[in-house]
Amino acid sequence: MQHVVVFVEHKAGATRKVTFELATEARRLADQLGGKAHAVVLGPGSAAIAEQLKAYPLDEIHLSEDSDVEKFLLAPAVEYLDAAAKSIGSCIILLPNTMLGKDLGGAVAARLSAGMTSDVTEITVEGGRVNCVSPKLGGALITSCTFKDADYGVITIRPNSFAATPGAGAGHVSQLEKPVGNTYAVSIESDVEEGSGELGIEEAPVVISGGRGLGGPDPFTTLLKPLADALGGAVGATRAAADAGWVPYSLQIGQTGKTVSPQLYLAAGISGAIQHKVGMRSAGTIIAINKDGGVPIGEFADLLVVGDLFAIIPELTKLVQEAKAVHA
Amino acid sequence: MKIVVTVKLVPDANAEKRLDPATKTLDRQPGATVLNPFDEYAIEAALQLKEKLGGDTTVTVFSMVPETGKETVRKALAMGADDAAMLSDPGLAGTDVWGTAYAMAHALKKIGFDLVITGGLAEDGNTGGVPCALAEHLGIPALTNAAKIDIVDGKLHIQRETDSGHQVVQGPLPAVVSVTMAVGEPRYPSLKGIMGAKKKTVTALTLADLGLERPVGSAGAKTEVLSFAPPPSRAKGQIVTAEDGPSGAKIIFDFLKEKKLI
Ligand SMILES: Cc1cc2nc3c(=O)[nH]c(=O)nc-3n(C[C@H](O)[C@H](O)[C@H](O)COP(=O)(O)OP(=O)(O)OC[C@H]3O[C@@H](n4cnc5c(N)ncnc54)[C@H](O)[C@@H]3O)c2cc1C
Ligand SMILES: Nc1ncnc2c1ncn2[C@@H]1O[C@H](COP(=O)(O)O)[C@@H](O)[C@H]1O
């Protein structure tokens, strides 16, 4: 028997869809492993998140409103998560595959002498063993791996890979005790949110990406953003665009950027280099707009429209907006 | 001030890559390994810091890698690092995140450091867990995802990227700092650097030098690879030429409707 523990990432009480994907998957795994589904929520705003989590089939929600979690880097969260896991006993810890999720996952795995596997897109249970499917080598290989010789396993999960399905659960809420005797070494002096309230590209169901073909920074906001808004998505980019300083690196998709799996990926002015492809090849549908019909992206896009993106995108945005208006 | 940069060698992303079906570990042919692209940024960050701090600051490259990786490690020296240390041992084959961080921590204690700089992710294993796991094993803080590193009055001042923006954090030395690509484009080795690298010291360490208490390699691993396969390939789709903007938009719009994406 093994329990499942979800680490809930949030910012002052605002969380993202991946939290509910994790909660849903935790229930499914816990049932197969004969254990309970837990969640751990830390820092100011935790109580509000716990209320939202009650709509998902969790057994126990452990929280602490301790403000140290947002005053000091990583260490307080590591202490709480480590202590919670030890009091729950043998368990699988699910975190989102985000910067924070990978940091906490690594630290907690070291403390618990646990196995760790990241960027997982599929989990199965066979004979009490948890098997995780994840891409390696920039997506060139898909591996399945399992935990061994460890009471604990740490899994970071790629957003948009699992369904988020509300359901009834005991939803019992309890307060975590503050780990004693620690002074935290790394203080957070300032914390700036960029593009707050918008979906991150890793979680967006639709990603509208631009490359060198956009020719400068402005078309990202004047051309791609309105289309992304109309389709309920986010704007992404190639490394060529990020290197040129047109967009921040946080929007870069590919081998040295983010990996996304949206339902729809629209690539405008992007050639489809292998280093870009590995970050978006698992999208549901890929559509490309390129003035050159011989580009590599034509080899794997579901649809390549050969034409001028500057002429096509504004018209497409209009069509989508009109269709939405009719349905609204 | 002694900075140690940890670098992993990974199969060349542009060469064909595979796992060895027998051992289910990565097949590392010597010719096909390169510096993990993310670690080039870690080297760059260390060299920038050395230039800023001046004085007796040194940069040591550390890699846990089979001996065949020596030539690739020299590339890091050619970029400007002062010397290197390699931990190589057949007993390390099959090591996972836990064992890597554990063995690296002991090796780093052996060679000594004031600051450890790592990349954010090794492209082959794709875990990103080592930097924080390493800090835990060393019992020192982790300052992760740094975009800018400064040391003022013996304290680390770091601007770091977060999932939703950025932070400024402050912490003590020694520490483990992982970096993002925002530290700046890694420099190319100069011809002088390449020539000089041949004369720089590469210290060889083996497991016998570390006296580990717990098993590493496959025996100590907490994860096991069960199977692997190439990803499902995407079929080639339609290629349609648009006469003008409106017709191109219509083609895409109809396709979205057909796929029920709108
Ligand atoms: C180690 C390494 C790591 C890398 N990591 C990444 C990564 O993570 N992500 C990434 O994206 N790249 C990465 N790259 C770079 C990658 O190899 C490509 O150089 C990059 O993806 C190209 O970006 P692009 O498609 O925007 O530009 P280009 O290849 O220059 O393509 C621009 C396209 O725009 C089209 N175009 C121009 N004008 C118009 C118009 N008006 N209408 C329609 N189409 C137009 C052109 O026909 C062309 O096909 C990496 C490279 C290396 C070596
Ligand atoms: N075998 C290794 N030798 C040296 N450094 C490593 C090794 N494995 C991981 N690292 C470091 O840890 C970082 C993150 O790797 P990982 O957590 O394995 O994705 C890398 O960018 C390297 O700096």
XYZ file of C-alpha atoms and ligand atoms in Angstrom:
666
model
C 0.000 0.000 0.000
C 1.162 3.506 -0.791
C -0.397 6.929 -0.333
C -0.290 9.761 -2.821
C 0.534 13.356 -1.876
C -0.044 16.342 -4.148
C 2.064 19.449 -3.665
C -0.140 22.423 -4.491
C 1.688 25.273 -6.184
C -0.004 28.629 -5.769
C 0.731 32.298 -5.386
C -1.083 34.011 -2.528
C -4.147 31.842 -2.942
C -4.267 31.694 -6.747
C -3.542 28.311 -8.253
C -3.482 26.892 -11.740
C -5.243 24.146 -13.610
C -2.363 21.708 -13.130
C -3.215 21.543 -9.403
C -6.568 20.000 -10.234
C -4.981 17.668 -12.776
C -2.672 16.465 -9.999
C -5.549 16.095 -7.526
C -7.544 14.014 -10.013
C -4.568 11.780 -10.803
C -3.762 11.414 -7.083
C -7.205 9.933 -6.461
C -6.875 7.475 -9.323
C -3.410 6.358 -8.188
C -4.345 6.165 -4.508
C -7.265 3.856 -5.334
C -4.975 1.567 -7.306
C -2.316 1.586 -4.599
C -4.811 1.065 -1.780
C -3.807 4.316 -0.067
C -5.221 7.761 0.538
C -5.037 10.887 -1.586
C -3.502 13.836 0.253
C -2.673 17.417 -0.660
C -0.166 19.788 0.951
C -0.772 23.543 0.579
C 1.721 26.016 2.023
C 1.952 29.743 2.657
C -0.497 32.644 2.825
C -3.680 31.899 0.886
C -3.569 28.162 1.637
C -6.944 28.107 3.360
C -8.611 29.608 0.291
C -6.949 26.993 -1.930
C -8.076 24.222 0.416
C -11.671 25.341 -0.146
C -11.222 25.025 -3.921
C -9.590 21.619 -3.492
C -12.683 20.317 -1.734
C -14.345 20.075 -5.137
C -11.831 17.310 -6.002
C -11.777 13.776 -4.617
C -9.038 14.140 -1.988
C -9.083 12.489 1.434
C -6.873 14.861 3.398
C -5.778 18.441 2.805
C -2.850 19.575 4.966
C -2.175 23.268 5.092
C -0.105 25.955 6.725
C -0.540 29.684 6.277
C 3.064 30.197 7.499
C 4.361 33.387 5.868
C 7.964 32.097 6.031
C 7.096 30.118 2.905
C 7.005 33.329 0.872
C 9.776 35.100 2.786
C 12.478 32.468 2.348
C 13.528 30.554 -0.729
C 12.604 26.847 -0.938
C 13.793 25.724 2.524
C 10.535 26.253 4.484
C 8.509 24.458 1.805
C 11.050 21.601 1.739
C 10.789 21.248 5.535
C 6.997 21.125 5.506
C 6.747 18.735 2.589
C 9.412 16.419 4.033
C 7.703 16.390 7.430
C 4.262 15.816 5.901
C 5.541 12.912 3.767
C 7.218 11.294 6.771
C 4.094 11.553 8.899
C 1.912 10.164 6.103
C 4.360 7.303 5.474
C 5.313 5.508 2.270
C 3.951 7.642 -0.551
C 4.222 8.948 -4.084
C 4.601 12.747 -4.196
C 3.157 14.502 -7.228
C 4.380 17.985 -8.140
C 3.843 20.081 -11.257
C 6.808 19.974 -13.664
C 7.535 23.659 -13.144
C 10.654 25.436 -11.914
C 9.369 25.240 -8.349
C 8.136 21.667 -8.714
C 11.524 20.415 -9.928
C 13.408 22.298 -7.189
C 11.203 21.027 -4.379
C 11.082 17.566 -5.915
C 14.876 17.279 -5.998
C 15.291 18.506 -2.443
C 12.570 16.317 -0.985
C 13.738 13.269 -2.947
C 17.197 13.709 -1.398
C 15.749 13.975 2.096
C 13.494 10.964 1.693
C 16.082 8.866 -0.219
C 13.407 8.722 -2.894
C 13.490 8.069 -6.595
C 12.589 11.005 -8.807
C 11.225 11.149 -12.311
C 10.248 14.327 -14.138
C 8.081 15.650 -16.937
C 5.781 12.645 -16.690
C 2.916 12.442 -19.167
C 1.347 9.110 -18.213
C 1.259 6.904 -15.097
C 0.162 3.296 -14.738
C 0.109 0.957 -11.752
C 1.019 -2.696 -12.216
C 1.265 -5.088 -9.310
C 1.628 -2.221 -6.863
C 4.410 -0.636 -8.911
C 4.088 2.848 -10.282
C 5.288 3.193 -13.875
C 5.935 6.648 -15.272
C 6.139 7.574 -18.923
C 8.295 10.570 -19.755
C 10.331 11.923 -22.649
C 14.137 11.907 -22.437
C 16.872 13.385 -24.594
C 14.777 16.339 -25.595
C 11.894 14.099 -26.580
C 13.927 11.819 -28.856
C 13.042 8.851 -26.655
C 10.029 8.050 -24.528
C 10.873 5.969 -21.459
C 8.841 4.126 -18.916
C 10.445 3.870 -15.495
C 9.499 2.704 -12.037
C 10.697 3.165 -8.458
C 12.705 0.564 -6.589
C 14.257 0.128 -3.153
C 12.547 3.235 -1.833
C 9.551 3.989 0.359
C 8.985 7.239 -1.457
C 8.753 8.307 -5.074
C 8.750 11.833 -6.439
C 7.050 12.569 -9.770
C 6.806 15.897 -11.523
C 3.953 16.000 -13.984
C 3.773 17.852 -17.270
C 0.823 20.256 -17.246
C -1.997 19.493 -19.704
C -1.234 15.755 -19.705
C -3.915 14.590 -17.268
C -7.612 15.388 -16.978
C -8.940 17.546 -14.145
C -12.238 16.026 -13.031
C -14.100 17.305 -9.966
C -15.566 14.694 -7.647
C -16.559 14.033 -4.065
C -13.921 13.281 -1.431
C -13.711 13.461 2.347
C -11.729 16.695 1.945
C -10.679 16.667 5.589
C -8.602 19.778 6.318
C -5.837 19.810 8.936
C -3.137 22.279 9.950
C 0.526 21.329 9.568
C 2.799 22.065 12.483
C 5.732 24.374 11.927
C 8.963 22.382 11.691
C 11.054 23.392 14.711
C 14.598 24.585 15.160
C 15.258 25.999 11.713
C 16.610 29.291 10.589
C 16.247 29.852 6.894
C 19.290 31.120 5.053
C 18.021 32.582 1.789
C 15.683 35.541 2.046
C 13.402 36.738 -0.747
C 13.979 40.490 -1.051
C 11.525 41.169 -3.845
C 9.074 39.155 -5.874
C 7.765 40.464 -9.181
C 4.906 38.928 -11.148
C 5.015 39.356 -14.895
C 1.899 39.072 -17.038
C -0.118 38.189 -13.959
C -3.480 36.564 -14.440
C -2.474 35.067 -17.774
C -2.078 31.400 -18.472
C 1.470 30.144 -18.624
C 2.391 28.637 -21.988
C 2.836 25.217 -20.406
C -0.765 25.150 -19.268
C -2.549 26.959 -22.046
C -4.872 24.764 -24.148
C -3.911 26.818 -27.210
C -0.453 28.210 -27.997
C 0.108 30.745 -30.772
C 3.843 30.862 -31.443
C 5.930 33.237 -33.464
C 9.409 32.944 -34.928
C 11.906 34.968 -36.873
C 9.268 35.486 -39.545
C 7.574 38.041 -37.282
C 10.471 40.382 -37.920
C 10.390 42.200 -34.589
C 8.809 42.427 -31.145
C 5.628 44.298 -32.078
C 3.786 41.583 -34.035
C 3.847 39.408 -30.907
C 1.543 41.876 -29.188
C -0.345 43.329 -32.143
C -0.802 40.155 -34.195
C -0.379 36.998 -32.098
C -1.810 38.200 -28.791
C -5.275 39.111 -30.205
C -5.508 35.694 -31.891
C -4.376 33.950 -28.690
C -6.969 35.914 -26.713
C -9.707 35.036 -29.197
C -8.844 31.328 -28.938
C -8.306 31.385 -25.166
C -4.584 30.687 -25.400
C -1.122 32.053 -24.782
C 1.719 33.364 -26.937
C 4.955 31.378 -27.389
C 8.112 31.823 -29.433
C 11.189 30.220 -30.948
C 14.676 30.694 -29.663
C 15.436 32.909 -32.648
C 12.757 35.323 -31.402
C 13.926 35.131 -27.777
C 17.592 35.555 -28.725
C 16.676 38.639 -30.745
C 15.166 40.093 -27.571
C 11.665 40.254 -29.103
C 10.151 38.223 -26.257
C 11.420 37.056 -22.843
C 13.084 33.624 -22.647
C 10.161 32.454 -20.545
C 8.166 32.204 -23.808
C 10.752 30.091 -25.627
C 9.592 26.639 -26.627
C 11.971 23.819 -27.494
C 15.042 21.903 -26.480
C 16.463 24.696 -24.331
C 13.084 26.234 -23.543
C 9.715 24.964 -22.402
C 7.838 21.884 -23.513
C 4.176 22.351 -24.283
C 1.345 19.947 -25.075
C -1.635 22.149 -25.963
C -4.649 20.947 -27.933
C -3.740 23.419 -30.648
C -0.332 24.789 -31.607
C -0.221 27.456 -34.273
C 3.262 28.291 -35.554
C 3.632 31.556 -37.456
C 6.890 32.356 -39.221
C 8.592 29.308 -37.718
C 10.695 26.912 -39.799
C 10.327 23.950 -37.428
C 13.951 23.155 -36.524
C 14.406 19.915 -34.561
C 15.278 21.932 -31.427
C 11.931 23.694 -31.670
C 10.007 20.567 -32.638
C 10.968 18.654 -29.488
C 9.186 21.277 -27.381
C 5.853 21.096 -29.220
C 5.667 17.771 -31.060
C 3.169 16.371 -28.561
C 0.550 19.052 -29.263
C -2.875 17.754 -30.308
C -3.085 19.634 -33.603
C -0.274 21.600 -35.229
C -0.999 24.325 -37.771
C 1.759 26.345 -39.424
C 1.752 29.505 -41.508
C 4.885 29.999 -43.573
C 5.637 31.749 -46.824
C 7.906 28.870 -47.800
C 6.186 25.545 -48.590
C 9.411 23.566 -48.193
C 10.105 24.207 -44.498
C 10.699 21.301 -42.082
C 7.511 22.073 -40.141
C 5.571 20.886 -43.213
C 6.838 17.380 -42.432
C 4.963 17.139 -39.143
C 2.289 19.850 -39.043
C -1.299 18.707 -39.564
C -1.790 21.726 -41.770
C 0.753 24.048 -43.358
C -0.717 27.099 -45.013
C 1.739 28.639 -47.427
C 1.219 32.385 -47.336
C 2.035 35.683 -45.647
C 1.367 35.569 -41.933
C 0.862 39.335 -41.785
C -2.052 39.028 -44.211
C -3.563 35.825 -42.808
C -3.501 36.303 -39.034
C -5.600 39.485 -38.747
C -8.267 37.892 -40.963
C -8.178 34.679 -38.952
C -8.526 36.624 -35.710
C -11.602 38.342 -37.125
C -13.188 35.026 -38.150
C -12.580 33.543 -34.700
C -13.917 36.617 -32.909
C -17.055 36.619 -35.069
C -17.645 32.921 -34.432
C -17.265 33.467 -30.682
C -19.644 36.432 -30.765
C -22.325 34.316 -32.425
C -22.002 31.628 -29.769
C -21.890 34.077 -26.854
C 37.123 32.188 -3.890
C 36.779 28.783 -5.523
C 33.856 28.312 -7.890
C 33.057 24.783 -9.030
C 30.826 24.352 -12.081
C 29.150 20.976 -12.472
C 28.789 19.826 -16.056
C 27.214 16.737 -17.451
C 28.096 15.244 -20.798
C 25.098 14.239 -22.857
C 24.576 12.587 -26.226
C 24.727 15.087 -29.042
C 21.174 16.243 -29.755
C 21.973 16.313 -33.440
C 23.362 12.792 -33.567
C 21.262 9.675 -33.317
C 20.654 8.853 -29.680
C 19.682 5.619 -28.091
C 19.476 3.657 -24.904
C 21.435 0.432 -24.777
C 18.696 -2.252 -24.895
C 20.703 -4.624 -22.703
C 21.512 -2.297 -19.814
C 18.662 0.182 -20.398
C 21.131 2.976 -19.817
C 22.201 5.605 -22.269
C 24.588 4.422 -24.882
C 27.379 6.955 -24.609
C 29.654 6.733 -27.575
C 32.627 8.981 -26.932
C 32.365 10.799 -30.255
C 28.756 11.691 -29.797
C 28.849 13.372 -26.400
C 28.723 17.117 -25.942
C 28.515 19.426 -22.940
C 24.923 19.520 -21.740
C 23.728 22.755 -23.422
C 22.366 24.099 -20.122
C 25.751 23.624 -18.475
C 27.443 25.880 -20.990
C 25.390 28.645 -19.397
C 26.634 27.568 -15.963
C 30.242 27.833 -17.191
C 29.474 31.238 -18.686
C 27.988 32.439 -15.389
C 31.054 31.231 -13.469
C 33.456 32.938 -15.863
C 31.485 36.191 -15.667
C 31.640 36.027 -11.889
C 35.374 35.368 -11.961
C 35.866 38.430 -14.182
C 33.751 40.526 -11.843
C 35.409 39.372 -8.635
C 38.960 39.216 -9.956
C 41.679 38.522 -7.391
C 42.285 34.893 -6.605
C 38.919 33.624 -7.905
C 39.222 30.315 -9.726
C 36.785 28.225 -11.738
C 36.985 24.427 -11.549
C 34.878 22.239 -13.803
C 33.501 19.078 -12.243
C 31.921 16.211 -14.111
C 30.763 12.776 -13.087
C 31.374 10.956 -16.331
C 33.250 7.974 -17.799
C 36.931 8.665 -18.581
C 36.088 8.770 -22.284
C 34.480 12.160 -21.616
C 37.835 13.825 -20.962
C 38.070 15.517 -24.355
C 34.619 17.036 -23.955
C 35.526 18.261 -20.469
C 38.475 20.018 -22.082
C 35.984 22.103 -24.061
C 34.858 23.620 -20.784
C 38.497 24.370 -19.989
C 38.882 25.937 -23.424
C 36.045 28.334 -22.589
C 38.229 29.634 -19.762
C 37.895 27.464 -16.657
C 41.155 26.984 -14.718
C 41.131 23.266 -14.072
C 38.844 20.252 -13.940
C 38.029 17.215 -11.858
C 36.303 14.097 -13.139
C 34.635 11.418 -11.070
C 34.770 8.277 -13.198
C 34.075 4.748 -12.068
C 32.395 1.706 -13.629
C 30.477 1.423 -10.354
C 28.592 4.597 -11.225
C 26.820 3.062 -14.226
C 23.055 3.223 -13.795
C 23.138 5.988 -11.185
C 19.915 8.017 -10.895
C 19.173 11.460 -9.422
C 19.572 10.268 -5.859
C 22.949 8.576 -6.403
C 24.251 11.327 -8.688
C 23.605 14.010 -6.100
C 24.987 11.818 -3.309
C 28.218 10.904 -5.100
C 28.675 14.440 -6.450
C 28.291 15.900 -2.962
C 31.104 13.721 -1.660
C 33.347 14.492 -4.617
C 32.721 18.231 -4.234
C 33.595 18.081 -0.543
C 36.802 16.341 -1.519
C 37.861 18.955 -4.050
C 36.614 21.891 -1.962
C 34.521 24.904 -3.035
C 33.026 28.202 -1.921
C 30.306 28.223 -4.549
C 28.849 25.503 -6.783
C 27.195 26.573 -10.042
C 25.040 24.071 -11.949
C 22.882 24.045 -15.050
C 19.147 23.793 -14.585
C 18.496 20.551 -16.433
C 20.435 17.718 -18.002
C 19.025 17.150 -21.430
C 19.390 13.374 -21.381
C 17.788 12.440 -18.069
C 15.437 15.432 -18.185
C 14.910 15.577 -14.405
C 16.184 18.907 -13.074
C 16.354 17.426 -9.600
C 20.119 17.328 -9.099
C 20.812 20.969 -8.078
C 18.497 20.941 -5.057
C 19.282 17.321 -4.203
C 22.985 18.192 -4.270
C 22.438 21.147 -1.929
C 20.559 18.876 0.472
C 23.364 16.312 0.485
C 25.893 19.099 1.072
C 23.720 20.667 3.763
C 23.915 24.121 2.154
C 21.274 26.368 0.580
C 20.149 26.125 -3.062
C 19.561 29.371 -4.954
C 17.960 28.164 -8.148
C 17.196 29.492 -11.622
C 19.592 32.431 -11.360
C 19.629 35.007 -14.161
C 22.225 37.259 -12.494
C 24.738 36.428 -9.757
C 26.572 38.958 -7.596
C 28.670 38.542 -4.496
C 28.786 41.559 -2.199
C 30.522 41.463 1.192
C 30.676 37.696 1.076
C 26.945 37.352 0.455
C 25.179 36.076 -2.645
C 22.732 38.450 -4.324
C 20.776 36.736 -7.020
C 18.137 37.716 -9.481
C 16.218 34.562 -10.283
C 13.476 33.578 -12.649
C 10.275 32.114 -11.280
C 7.416 30.410 -13.070
C 5.513 33.677 -13.120
C 8.131 36.442 -12.977
C 11.347 37.093 -11.100
C 12.718 37.509 -7.586
C 15.738 38.995 -5.904
C 17.140 36.739 -3.176
C 20.068 36.947 -0.795
C 21.950 34.148 0.866
C 25.216 33.029 2.422
C 28.170 31.155 0.988
C 28.823 28.324 0.474
C 25.782 27.552 -1.658
C 24.605 25.776 -4.781
C 23.379 28.127 -7.518
C 21.623 26.803 -10.635
C 21.333 29.092 -13.644
C 18.982 29.724 -16.561
C 19.801 30.833 -20.091
C 19.213 34.429 -19.033
C 22.807 34.588 -17.689
C 23.923 35.233 -21.257
C 25.097 33.385 -24.352
C 27.991 31.015 -23.568
C 31.272 32.288 -25.032
C 33.061 30.402 -27.804
C 36.478 29.035 -26.939
C 39.232 31.127 -28.510
C 42.106 29.465 -30.313
C 44.331 30.461 -27.388
C 41.803 28.930 -25.018
C 41.784 25.676 -26.953
C 45.580 25.477 -26.975
C 45.779 26.424 -23.283
C 43.196 23.823 -22.283
C 45.588 21.033 -23.251
C 47.942 22.061 -20.456
C 45.325 22.479 -17.736
C 45.059 19.921 -14.941
C 42.272 17.350 -15.019
C 42.157 15.537 -11.687
C 40.800 11.991 -11.795
C 38.688 10.721 -8.915
C 37.170 7.265 -8.483
C 34.668 5.896 -5.990
C 37.580 4.564 -3.920
C 38.598 8.184 -3.231
C 35.196 9.016 -1.771
C 34.567 6.226 0.741
C 30.784 6.315 0.273
C 28.657 4.579 2.874
C 25.677 3.898 0.659
C 25.628 2.031 -2.653
C 25.500 4.000 -5.911
C 25.213 2.863 -9.522
C 22.379 0.521 -10.479
C 22.591 -1.139 -7.070
C 21.785 2.086 -5.235
C 19.357 3.539 -7.751
C 15.817 4.343 -6.652
C 14.467 4.276 -10.172
C 14.668 1.693 -12.914
C 14.036 2.094 -16.625
C 11.536 -0.514 -17.827
C 11.306 0.287 -21.503
C 11.976 2.957 -24.040
C 10.889 3.739 -27.552
C 11.053 6.544 -30.055
C 8.085 8.913 -29.765
C 5.105 8.238 -31.996
C 5.968 10.033 -35.198
C 3.588 12.641 -36.531
C 2.243 11.982 -39.965
C 2.802 14.572 -42.626
C -0.334 16.667 -42.968
C -1.772 18.846 -45.686
C 0.120 21.654 -47.334
C -2.155 24.254 -48.876
C -1.159 27.456 -50.625
C -3.220 30.530 -49.741
C -4.060 33.014 -52.502
C -4.311 35.913 -50.080
C -4.910 36.728 -46.404
C -8.666 36.092 -46.283
C -8.425 32.760 -48.099
C -5.544 31.626 -45.863
C -7.590 32.585 -42.821
C -10.594 30.673 -44.180
C -8.498 27.509 -44.722
C -7.319 27.592 -41.122
C -10.727 28.520 -39.730
C -12.417 25.617 -41.546
C -9.690 23.253 -40.361
C -10.222 24.379 -36.755
C -13.954 23.753 -37.100
C -13.368 20.331 -38.627
C -11.094 19.440 -35.692
C -13.696 20.833 -33.262
C -11.134 23.274 -31.915
C -13.533 26.153 -32.248
C 21.785 23.694 -28.711
C 20.650 24.386 -29.402
C 19.447 24.549 -28.715
C 18.359 25.176 -29.334
N 17.196 25.300 -28.634
C 16.123 25.837 -29.255
C 14.866 25.923 -28.574
O 14.728 25.551 -27.401
N 13.828 26.445 -29.230
C 13.904 26.895 -30.525
O 12.900 27.355 -31.062
N 15.076 26.835 -31.175
C 16.189 26.333 -30.577
N 17.363 26.304 -31.247
C 17.468 27.023 -32.535
C 16.912 26.253 -33.711
O 17.934 25.442 -34.236
C 16.445 27.228 -34.810
O 17.509 28.073 -35.156
C 15.249 28.104 -34.408
O 14.213 27.313 -33.867
C 14.739 28.850 -35.618
O 13.726 29.749 -35.230
P 12.657 30.277 -36.261
O 11.873 29.124 -36.806
O 11.900 31.364 -35.579
O 13.548 30.987 -37.381
P 13.872 30.555 -38.878
O 14.408 29.187 -38.937
O 14.689 31.667 -39.428
O 12.452 30.540 -39.577
C 11.702 31.688 -39.844
C 10.594 31.277 -40.802
O 9.702 32.356 -40.990
C 9.213 32.293 -42.326
N 8.686 33.623 -42.669
C 9.379 34.792 -42.787
N 8.536 35.807 -43.066
C 7.292 35.293 -43.153
C 5.997 35.837 -43.430
N 5.788 37.154 -43.665
N 4.928 35.001 -43.432
C 5.095 33.667 -43.199
N 6.286 33.109 -42.935
C 7.375 33.907 -42.908
C 10.431 31.853 -43.145
O 10.042 31.244 -44.357
C 11.105 30.863 -42.181
O 10.695 29.532 -42.438
C 18.474 25.679 -30.656
C 19.678 25.510 -31.339
C 20.748 24.863 -30.733
C 22.022 24.685 -31.521
N 26.839 13.465 -13.861
C 26.891 14.769 -13.618
N 28.080 15.408 -13.513
C 28.163 16.731 -13.272
N 27.087 17.504 -13.131
C 25.867 16.943 -13.218
C 25.698 15.548 -13.462
N 24.373 15.287 -13.497
C 23.741 16.462 -13.286
N 24.627 17.468 -13.116
C 24.355 18.903 -12.883
O 23.013 19.059 -12.446
C 22.266 19.861 -13.377
C 20.845 19.363 -13.470
O 20.824 18.028 -13.922
P 19.568 17.053 -13.744
O 18.977 17.338 -12.430
O 20.160 15.683 -13.863
O 18.612 17.374 -14.854
C 23.058 19.782 -14.674
O 22.798 20.929 -15.462
C 24.494 19.703 -14.166
O 25.003 20.973 -13.837
